[in-house]
Amino acid sequence: MAQVEKRGGLLRKSSASKKPLKEKVVLMYDEIFMTEDPSKCSPRFWEELFLMKVNLEYLEGKLESLDGEELMKIKDNINCLFQHCIQALGEEHPIRVVNALQTLCALIRGVHQKNKSTSGFDIINMLMGFDKAELCMKNLMESLDSLLCAEGSESLKSLCLKLLLCLVTVTDNISQNTILEYVMINSIFEAILQILSHPPSRREHGYDAVVLLALLVNYRKYESVNPYIVKLSIVDDEATLNGMGLVIAQALSEYNRQYKDKEEEHQSGFFSALTNMVGSMFIADAHEKISVQTNEAILLALYEAVHLNRNFITVLAQSHPEIGLVTTPVSPVPTTPATPLGTTPPSSDVISSVELPLDADVQTSNLLITFLKYSSIVMQDTKDEHRLHSGKLCLIILTCIAEDQYANAFLHDDNMNFRVNLHRMPMRHRKKAADKNLPCRPLVCAVLDLMVEFIVTHMMKEFPMDLYVRCIQVVHKLLCYQKKCRVRLHYTWRELWSALINLLKFLMSNETVLLAKHNIFTLALMIVNLFNMFITYGDTFLPTPSSYDELYYEIIRMHQSFDNLYSMGTRISSQWK
């Protein structure tokens, strides 16, 4: 009960003899929400306000409780509060700066929540007024830039990033957030890069900085020239790019670790013991209960880095010890508004090569391996729309990697062999592979394994057509590189051939259901083209003559599938030209 009173700004409940006692800051907020200028009666009103601890919930709740007309009546006071917050950011007293930052967060969130249906221009007018908007935002961005670049309090820097994230994520569609036009004009790109290039600041703020950059890059990216896209595409500083890679690797590794912990906990529980007694008939249902919240924000950052900056490709192959083998103390997190996007940043950067010396017994890893493991988890369950989109983004990133010449060079490098433990979906007809038996192979083998695993495990009624097309495209691009550079990869190609033929059989056996939703001939043609590529150019990239024999044996053995595909195509050719 006391907690509820505190949230409402009450220090004491009302009684017959006494009035309710409110916090002083709440009384000052109430004055702002009057139509009169609060500084008329109290000239030092604004100076005193920023010495008071902010009551975020009361301020946001008060804004939400007002209707449109009431809000317009106090527009001048809100404009005045916004401007005084920006002025307070230049103060030397850190308490004033902290309170100003938190007040700005509450103002921005509160006004946007109240005006979701209105245009961005109306929100700008409500917060700072059209006539002063340009100057206000210029001063705000300059103050935030100075605070982020200064050698000051880490808590202040964290609050600055939280305010920027609040500003960026306050609308559902980032491109409809008109205030970001001012963030485009007054760039903080260099401040973000400075955070990523310095290990101490990266450990504290790297996650927020990377997510902020990824979001800013997506603001009207196809509609106008976005300066953050241009600047990110030409970054060539090694320390900055490596810093960004370390932050992404840590976030993905944290997800992988959480999933593995839950998987082990699940396997050692009561249900596991029960299934051992009665058989594994419910193993698929049991697996579905293992769920860890995916991190699309960091996945988006990885996509933008790989897609926009060719120099970032080198970061994918930077070796470091396997993350999660060394624990580091967790640094305290300052009290801030709720983290946007519903994602929790990793507590520390545990992959700094300075902090983690290489050891003979420690398995080395890199960002690409971490990403492949993450993808193998996310792509297991695509029935959920959320995970379907995550899986699609993973495949888009893999497509970008498979298209890059340099990426292909280190993927196929025989001198860069790794043991990649991909997660495999439990299925009734196969046993779980033992992790210790995994050989060290070039990274392209792990990519192909992931594609084969996806092909085998997603033949279902809710057929993920788009994901299958992207999956086959990745395999095709890798084969094109092998053909072009005559790379003879020692890989168990029979698994790929078998998976592709089984996919063809699935398409034909579910022809009626699938044709109602998808043009399955596009996918079937891609599969046939892969086999034609193996037949025509296999002598340039298959490892041995016996591999060619296996290919022909597999095609002849399963010739009925290809004959049936031809018959189906002939039969429906009039409808699907």
XYZ file of C-alpha atoms in Angstrom:
577
model
C 0.000 0.000 0.000
C 2.853 2.340 0.879
C 4.369 1.644 -2.534
C 1.145 2.713 -4.285
C 1.066 5.931 -2.238
C 4.667 6.657 -3.139
C 3.962 6.213 -6.854
C 1.139 8.728 -6.583
C 3.545 11.188 -4.995
C 1.909 10.874 -1.560
C 4.069 10.877 1.551
C 1.002 10.621 3.833
C -2.627 9.589 3.251
C -5.359 12.119 3.890
C -7.416 11.906 7.081
C -10.262 13.843 8.701
C -7.860 16.282 10.356
C -4.925 16.392 7.931
C -4.513 16.989 4.191
C -2.537 14.444 2.152
C 1.174 15.227 2.152
C 2.824 15.119 -1.272
C 6.440 15.090 -2.397
C 7.688 18.564 -3.265
C 8.561 17.470 -6.829
C 4.969 16.267 -7.309
C 3.640 19.621 -6.147
C 5.953 21.295 -8.657
C 4.706 18.974 -11.440
C 1.139 19.937 -10.499
C 2.072 23.592 -10.939
C 3.425 22.836 -14.443
C 0.108 21.215 -15.304
C -1.738 24.416 -14.467
C -2.334 26.984 -17.205
C -0.293 29.648 -15.362
C 3.455 30.035 -15.783
C 4.916 28.410 -12.607
C 7.916 30.754 -12.559
C 5.741 33.854 -12.107
C 5.178 33.246 -8.418
C 8.530 31.478 -7.889
C 11.412 32.920 -9.975
C 13.727 30.056 -8.944
C 11.131 27.403 -9.863
C 13.115 25.795 -12.735
C 16.413 25.824 -10.815
C 14.800 24.068 -7.859
C 12.928 21.547 -10.035
C 16.101 19.898 -11.328
C 17.483 19.482 -7.808
C 14.487 17.258 -6.963
C 14.556 13.526 -7.619
C 12.391 12.801 -10.663
C 9.126 10.910 -10.174
C 8.889 9.320 -13.632
C 5.675 7.380 -13.050
C 3.775 10.377 -11.713
C 4.910 12.649 -14.557
C 4.076 10.118 -17.304
C 0.795 9.191 -15.614
C -0.196 12.840 -15.374
C 0.448 13.356 -19.082
C -1.580 10.266 -19.968
C -4.510 11.341 -17.788
C -5.047 14.569 -19.768
C -7.184 14.673 -22.885
C -6.154 16.506 -26.059
C -7.759 19.851 -25.176
C -6.321 19.901 -21.645
C -2.876 19.112 -23.026
C -3.087 21.997 -25.502
C -3.940 24.400 -22.665
C -0.651 23.638 -20.908
C 1.408 23.430 -24.130
C 3.413 26.560 -23.220
C 4.398 25.081 -19.855
C 5.428 21.782 -21.488
C 7.506 23.702 -24.051
C 9.078 25.643 -21.197
C 9.864 22.439 -19.251
C 11.441 20.868 -22.354
C 13.636 23.932 -22.970
C 14.734 24.175 -19.322
C 15.631 20.454 -19.391
C 17.949 21.132 -22.344
C 19.478 24.125 -20.547
C 20.074 21.983 -17.437
C 22.147 19.522 -19.520
C 24.851 22.200 -19.709
C 25.041 22.571 -15.910
C 28.139 21.462 -14.023
C 26.090 19.923 -11.206
C 25.584 16.216 -12.171
C 22.324 15.922 -10.195
C 20.718 18.590 -12.376
C 21.916 16.806 -15.536
C 20.637 13.396 -14.396
C 17.230 14.803 -13.441
C 16.987 16.722 -16.705
C 17.739 13.567 -18.741
C 15.133 11.526 -16.868
C 12.547 14.303 -17.175
C 13.142 14.446 -20.940
C 12.558 10.674 -21.165
C 9.263 10.984 -19.277
C 8.145 13.961 -21.372
C 8.912 12.304 -24.704
C 7.254 9.017 -23.715
C 4.256 10.654 -22.069
C 3.453 13.005 -24.948
C 3.872 10.241 -27.547
C 1.668 7.816 -25.597
C -1.055 10.463 -25.435
C -0.758 11.403 -29.099
C -0.278 8.064 -30.874
C -2.935 8.895 -33.447
C -1.621 12.384 -34.220
C 1.111 13.307 -36.684
C 4.755 13.736 -35.785
C 4.519 17.467 -36.418
C 1.862 17.863 -33.715
C 4.124 16.061 -31.235
C 7.050 18.352 -32.093
C 4.748 21.337 -31.543
C 3.540 19.930 -28.216
C 7.046 19.225 -26.895
C 8.967 22.307 -28.004
C 6.917 24.432 -30.406
C 7.481 24.733 -34.165
C 9.284 28.048 -33.953
C 11.894 26.799 -31.491
C 12.112 23.133 -32.534
C 15.222 23.413 -34.703
C 17.229 25.349 -32.096
C 15.993 23.131 -29.229
C 16.983 19.897 -30.963
C 20.329 21.350 -32.066
C 21.141 22.267 -28.448
C 19.870 18.897 -27.184
C 21.947 16.865 -29.638
C 25.068 18.983 -29.002
C 24.668 18.504 -25.226
C 24.190 14.740 -25.587
C 27.168 14.533 -27.938
C 29.359 16.415 -25.425
C 28.244 14.203 -22.528
C 28.911 11.007 -24.514
C 32.371 12.117 -25.649
C 33.496 13.616 -22.313
C 35.510 11.638 -19.762
C 32.750 11.972 -17.222
C 30.366 9.781 -15.276
C 29.499 6.440 -16.869
C 26.006 6.701 -15.386
C 25.474 9.976 -17.244
C 26.573 8.398 -20.522
C 24.220 5.494 -19.914
C 21.329 7.901 -19.326
C 22.184 9.818 -22.512
C 21.996 6.606 -24.545
C 18.747 5.603 -22.818
C 17.266 9.003 -23.711
C 18.329 8.603 -27.346
C 16.894 5.063 -27.452
C 13.677 6.390 -25.926
C 13.542 9.110 -28.593
C 14.147 6.607 -31.410
C 11.784 3.833 -30.256
C 8.851 5.914 -29.074
C 6.850 5.188 -32.267
C 6.026 1.693 -33.595
C 7.311 2.627 -37.060
C 10.649 4.408 -36.818
C 10.173 6.128 -40.188
C 7.090 7.923 -38.840
C 9.093 9.488 -36.009
C 9.469 13.018 -37.398
C 11.690 14.185 -34.522
C 14.462 11.967 -35.933
C 14.884 14.446 -38.800
C 16.736 16.600 -36.265
C 18.859 13.607 -35.194
C 19.824 13.159 -38.862
C 20.847 16.819 -39.165
C 22.728 16.917 -35.837
C 24.633 13.636 -36.062
C 25.946 11.741 -33.028
C 27.619 9.093 -35.209
C 31.157 9.964 -34.079
C 30.138 9.747 -30.408
C 28.765 6.234 -30.993
C 31.994 5.180 -32.743
C 34.072 6.574 -29.874
C 32.147 4.408 -27.398
C 32.722 1.293 -29.525
C 36.429 1.928 -30.075
C 37.355 2.332 -26.374
C 37.186 -0.929 -24.343
C 36.101 0.633 -21.005
C 33.205 2.598 -22.510
C 32.330 -0.329 -24.791
C 31.993 -2.651 -21.804
C 29.573 -0.243 -20.140
C 27.613 1.123 -23.100
C 28.495 -0.953 -26.167
C 25.160 -2.760 -26.367
C 23.041 0.407 -26.244
C 25.373 2.137 -28.717
C 25.148 -0.700 -31.273
C 21.350 -0.951 -30.993
C 21.004 2.838 -31.305
C 23.164 2.857 -34.435
C 21.184 0.007 -36.012
C 17.915 1.847 -35.413
C 19.174 5.201 -36.726
C 20.435 3.489 -39.892
C 16.882 2.246 -40.539
C 15.220 5.666 -40.409
C 13.664 6.241 -43.855
C 16.526 4.247 -45.390
C 14.713 3.760 -48.699
C 13.034 7.166 -48.873
C 15.853 9.684 -48.431
C 19.603 10.000 -47.889
C 20.331 8.784 -44.366
C 23.703 10.179 -43.183
C 24.165 7.287 -40.734
C 24.035 4.781 -43.631
C 26.629 6.761 -45.580
C 28.963 7.094 -42.595
C 28.628 3.461 -41.477
C 29.444 2.211 -44.980
C 32.860 3.953 -45.001
C 34.084 3.187 -41.466
C 37.499 1.545 -41.744
C 38.899 1.984 -38.236
C 39.895 -1.477 -37.019
C 39.342 -0.766 -33.309
C 35.815 0.538 -33.956
C 34.777 -2.364 -36.196
C 36.273 -4.929 -33.813
C 34.486 -3.222 -30.915
C 31.178 -3.490 -32.716
C 31.863 -7.150 -33.506
C 32.690 -7.890 -29.856
C 29.433 -6.343 -28.641
C 27.376 -8.344 -31.163
C 29.270 -11.569 -30.411
C 28.729 -11.144 -26.672
C 24.986 -10.543 -27.056
C 24.532 -13.585 -29.332
C 26.713 -15.729 -27.038
C 24.595 -14.710 -24.061
C 21.504 -15.982 -25.887
C 23.281 -19.237 -26.820
C 24.365 -19.730 -23.202
C 20.856 -19.116 -21.824
C 19.387 -21.566 -24.323
C 21.977 -24.233 -23.480
C 21.350 -23.780 -19.741
C 17.601 -24.176 -20.223
C 18.137 -27.194 -22.461
C 20.322 -28.899 -19.849
C 17.873 -28.013 -17.084
C 15.043 -29.428 -19.182
C 16.909 -32.659 -19.941
C 17.770 -33.254 -16.294
C 14.218 -32.624 -15.075
C 11.310 -34.877 -14.254
C 9.896 -34.855 -17.798
C 13.174 -36.152 -19.174
C 13.188 -39.028 -16.701
C 9.596 -39.842 -17.620
C 10.299 -39.912 -21.361
C 13.239 -42.240 -20.761
C 10.791 -44.698 -19.209
C 7.970 -44.450 -21.755
C 9.987 -43.671 -24.875
C 10.646 -40.476 -26.757
C 7.231 -40.097 -28.385
C 6.754 -36.652 -26.849
C 10.248 -35.349 -27.476
C 9.164 -32.717 -30.009
C 6.547 -31.301 -27.634
C 9.058 -31.230 -24.815
C 11.521 -29.309 -26.914
C 9.005 -26.594 -27.738
C 8.910 -25.603 -24.064
C 12.554 -24.493 -24.238
C 12.236 -20.874 -25.162
C 14.529 -17.893 -24.668
C 13.619 -14.418 -25.851
C 15.367 -13.734 -29.154
C 17.382 -10.576 -29.711
C 16.288 -9.013 -33.009
C 17.887 -5.665 -32.142
C 21.421 -7.070 -32.141
C 20.620 -9.248 -35.174
C 19.555 -6.113 -37.057
C 22.854 -4.464 -36.076
C 24.793 -7.443 -37.465
C 22.823 -7.307 -40.723
C 23.459 -3.579 -41.196
C 27.178 -3.994 -40.466
C 27.602 -6.928 -42.885
C 25.346 -5.397 -45.538
C 26.706 -1.834 -45.504
C 30.366 -2.142 -44.573
C 32.663 -4.484 -46.512
C 35.423 -3.909 -43.950
C 33.231 -5.541 -41.291
C 33.484 -8.890 -43.096
C 37.027 -9.259 -41.706
C 35.615 -8.973 -38.163
C 33.541 -12.140 -38.689
C 36.709 -14.227 -38.796
C 38.542 -12.586 -35.854
C 39.397 -15.460 -33.502
C 38.867 -15.243 -29.760
C 38.378 -17.758 -26.922
C 34.939 -19.349 -26.631
C 32.692 -16.882 -24.818
C 31.110 -18.089 -21.600
C 34.186 -19.962 -20.309
C 35.335 -17.002 -18.247
C 33.191 -15.080 -15.823
C 33.687 -11.410 -15.069
C 32.194 -9.251 -12.328
C 28.940 -7.565 -13.242
C 29.120 -3.783 -13.062
C 26.176 -1.961 -11.452
C 23.622 -0.510 -13.838
C 22.426 3.051 -13.108
C 18.737 3.649 -12.471
C 17.253 4.532 -15.847
C 13.966 4.374 -17.712
C 12.933 0.939 -19.016
C 15.183 -0.493 -21.718
C 13.539 -0.117 -25.147
C 12.786 -3.103 -27.388
C 12.347 -5.447 -24.440
C 15.914 -6.720 -24.757
C 18.393 -6.873 -21.921
C 21.973 -5.972 -22.794
C 24.797 -8.265 -21.668
C 26.289 -7.130 -18.391
C 29.890 -6.937 -19.559
C 32.188 -7.389 -22.512
C 33.871 -10.680 -21.669
C 35.558 -11.233 -24.990
C 38.292 -8.649 -24.821
C 41.484 -10.390 -25.907
C 43.313 -8.541 -23.120
C 41.088 -10.102 -20.473
C 40.936 -13.560 -22.024
C 44.362 -14.978 -22.893
C 44.305 -17.902 -25.285
C 44.769 -21.291 -23.707
C 45.646 -24.589 -25.339
C 42.575 -26.242 -23.814
C 40.161 -23.468 -24.730
C 38.194 -23.824 -27.974
C 38.666 -20.744 -30.157
C 35.652 -19.138 -31.749
C 34.679 -16.074 -33.772
C 31.634 -13.936 -34.508
C 30.561 -16.092 -37.450
C 30.592 -19.305 -35.369
C 28.586 -17.592 -32.623
C 26.095 -16.366 -35.226
C 25.776 -19.840 -36.789
C 25.010 -21.354 -33.376
C 22.456 -18.616 -32.714
C 20.846 -19.238 -36.111
C 20.669 -22.991 -35.482
C 18.584 -22.285 -32.360
C 16.334 -19.572 -33.786
C 15.623 -21.458 -37.022
C 14.413 -24.579 -35.209
C 10.925 -23.253 -34.480
C 9.395 -21.121 -37.253
C 5.763 -21.805 -36.324
C 5.826 -18.691 -34.167
C 5.683 -15.569 -36.379
C 8.233 -13.776 -34.207
C 10.812 -16.529 -34.666
C 9.908 -16.841 -38.346
C 11.048 -13.248 -38.874
C 14.195 -13.889 -36.817
C 14.993 -16.925 -38.959
C 14.446 -14.876 -42.106
C 16.864 -12.197 -40.898
C 19.460 -14.893 -40.102
C 19.171 -16.248 -43.658
C 19.424 -12.740 -45.141
C 22.659 -12.184 -43.186
C 23.993 -15.548 -44.412
C 23.103 -14.524 -47.984
C 25.130 -11.305 -47.590
C 28.073 -13.354 -46.293
C 27.789 -15.961 -49.083
C 27.826 -13.187 -51.706
C 31.055 -11.632 -50.437
C 34.315 -12.698 -52.082
C 36.469 -12.179 -48.987
C 33.954 -13.943 -46.732
C 33.971 -16.936 -49.084
C 37.767 -16.968 -49.007
C 37.927 -17.496 -45.228
C 34.859 -19.758 -45.211
C 36.665 -22.169 -47.540
C 40.166 -21.707 -46.071
C 41.642 -25.121 -45.139
C 43.904 -23.442 -42.596
C 40.941 -22.070 -40.624
C 39.304 -25.166 -39.184
C 36.808 -24.981 -36.335
C 34.608 -27.362 -34.388
C 31.111 -25.832 -34.673
C 28.476 -27.348 -32.413
C 25.183 -26.471 -34.100
C 21.928 -27.137 -32.239
C 19.791 -29.793 -33.892
C 16.057 -30.189 -33.502
C 15.159 -33.409 -31.638
C 13.365 -35.780 -34.033
C 11.962 -39.244 -33.444
C 13.832 -40.914 -36.296
C 17.343 -39.761 -35.375
C 19.567 -39.732 -32.318
C 21.160 -36.596 -30.954
C 24.712 -36.248 -32.275
C 27.483 -36.345 -29.711
C 29.200 -32.959 -29.472
C 32.625 -34.440 -28.767
C 32.727 -36.329 -32.074
C 32.561 -33.170 -34.180
C 35.587 -32.792 -36.466
C 37.440 -29.529 -37.126
C 36.503 -28.357 -40.630
C 36.413 -25.171 -42.728
C 33.556 -22.895 -41.694
C 31.664 -23.413 -44.954
C 30.910 -26.970 -43.782
C 29.050 -25.552 -40.771
C 27.056 -23.218 -43.046
C 26.097 -26.154 -45.291
C 25.225 -28.265 -42.224
C 22.916 -25.487 -41.053
C 21.213 -25.298 -44.444
C 20.783 -29.101 -44.608
C 19.385 -29.102 -41.079
C 16.848 -26.437 -42.010
C 15.782 -28.289 -45.175
C 15.272 -31.562 -43.288
C 13.362 -30.168 -40.302
C 10.835 -27.740 -41.798
C 8.760 -29.845 -44.190
C 5.351 -29.089 -42.661
C 1.885 -27.844 -43.559
C 2.721 -24.249 -42.580
C 5.467 -24.341 -45.186
C 8.024 -21.489 -44.772
C 8.433 -20.936 -48.528
C 10.401 -17.698 -48.273
C 12.898 -19.250 -45.862
C 13.387 -22.303 -48.094
C 14.069 -20.096 -51.131
C 16.688 -18.122 -49.177
C 18.219 -21.338 -47.836
C 18.655 -22.801 -51.367
C 20.057 -19.446 -52.537
C 22.775 -19.591 -49.858
C 23.781 -23.106 -50.991
C 23.796 -21.967 -54.636
C 26.047 -18.968 -53.920
C 28.534 -21.166 -52.020
C 28.629 -23.677 -54.907
C 29.199 -20.829 -57.393
C 32.276 -19.748 -55.440
C 33.585 -23.324 -55.266
C 33.091 -23.754 -59.018
C 34.701 -20.404 -59.827
C 37.744 -20.921 -57.576
C 37.906 -24.717 -58.038
C 37.701 -25.371 -54.306
C 37.425 -29.106 -53.626
C 35.588 -29.213 -50.334
C 35.748 -32.445 -48.331
C 32.114 -32.498 -47.246
C 29.491 -35.244 -46.957
C 27.619 -34.070 -50.051
C 25.283 -37.065 -49.907
C 23.460 -35.463 -46.950
C 22.733 -32.367 -49.029
C 21.606 -34.386 -52.059
C 19.356 -36.545 -49.902
C 17.831 -33.484 -48.215
C 17.124 -31.798 -51.569
C 15.489 -34.929 -53.035
C 13.346 -35.378 -49.910
C 12.274 -31.745 -50.246
C 11.211 -32.408 -53.851
C 9.233 -35.450 -52.718
C 7.532 -33.342 -50.039
C 6.571 -30.648 -52.563
C 4.990 -33.239 -54.839
C 3.184 -35.216 -52.139
C 1.651 -31.983 -50.768
C 1.107 -30.397 -54.163
C -2.591 -29.517 -53.678
C -2.145 -27.821 -50.287
C 1.059 -25.984 -51.211
C -0.071 -24.753 -54.650
C -2.975 -22.925 -53.019
C -0.480 -20.726 -51.131
C 2.842 -20.807 -53.003
C 4.381 -21.125 -56.443
C 6.307 -24.271 -55.563
C 7.808 -24.486 -59.069
C 10.186 -21.617 -58.268
C 11.659 -23.657 -55.426
C 11.604 -26.915 -57.439
C 13.470 -25.209 -60.289
C 16.142 -23.943 -57.890
C 16.642 -27.500 -56.564
C 16.888 -28.959 -60.081
C 19.385 -26.228 -61.015
C 21.550 -27.245 -58.043
C 21.618 -30.842 -59.284
C 22.397 -29.644 -62.827
C 25.286 -27.665 -61.376
C 26.648 -30.749 -59.613
C 26.291 -32.832 -62.797
C 27.797 -30.251 -65.176
C 30.531 -28.682 -63.061
C 30.987 -31.218 -60.246
C 34.388 -32.224 -61.620
C 35.696 -28.739 -60.637
C 34.658 -28.789 -56.971
C 33.698 -32.319 -55.835
C 36.604 -33.746 -53.778
C 37.051 -37.179 -55.422
C 35.835 -39.223 -58.435
C 33.916 -41.425 -55.997
C 31.877 -38.346 -54.996
C 30.731 -38.111 -58.610
C 29.784 -41.812 -58.479
C 27.749 -41.186 -55.316
C 25.976 -38.267 -57.028
C 24.937 -40.389 -60.027
C 23.979 -43.285 -57.782
C 21.733 -41.005 -55.693
C 20.066 -39.492 -58.793
C 19.484 -42.899 -60.416
C 18.256 -44.405 -57.145
C 15.711 -41.596 -56.725
C 14.922 -41.106 -60.432
C 11.221 -41.593 -59.759
C 11.137 -38.276 -57.843
C 12.549 -36.387 -60.849
C 10.189 -38.206 -63.241
C 7.222 -37.303 -61.041
C 8.346 -33.668 -60.909
C 8.501 -33.574 -64.713
C 5.021 -35.111 -64.954
C 3.607 -32.633 -62.446
C 5.165 -29.712 -64.345
C 3.715 -30.945 -67.638
C 0.311 -31.446 -66.099
C 0.035 -27.982 -64.578
C 2.074 -26.077 -67.186
C -1.011 -24.349 -68.561
C -1.701 -22.755 -65.168
C 1.878 -21.981 -64.062
C 3.779 -20.785 -67.103
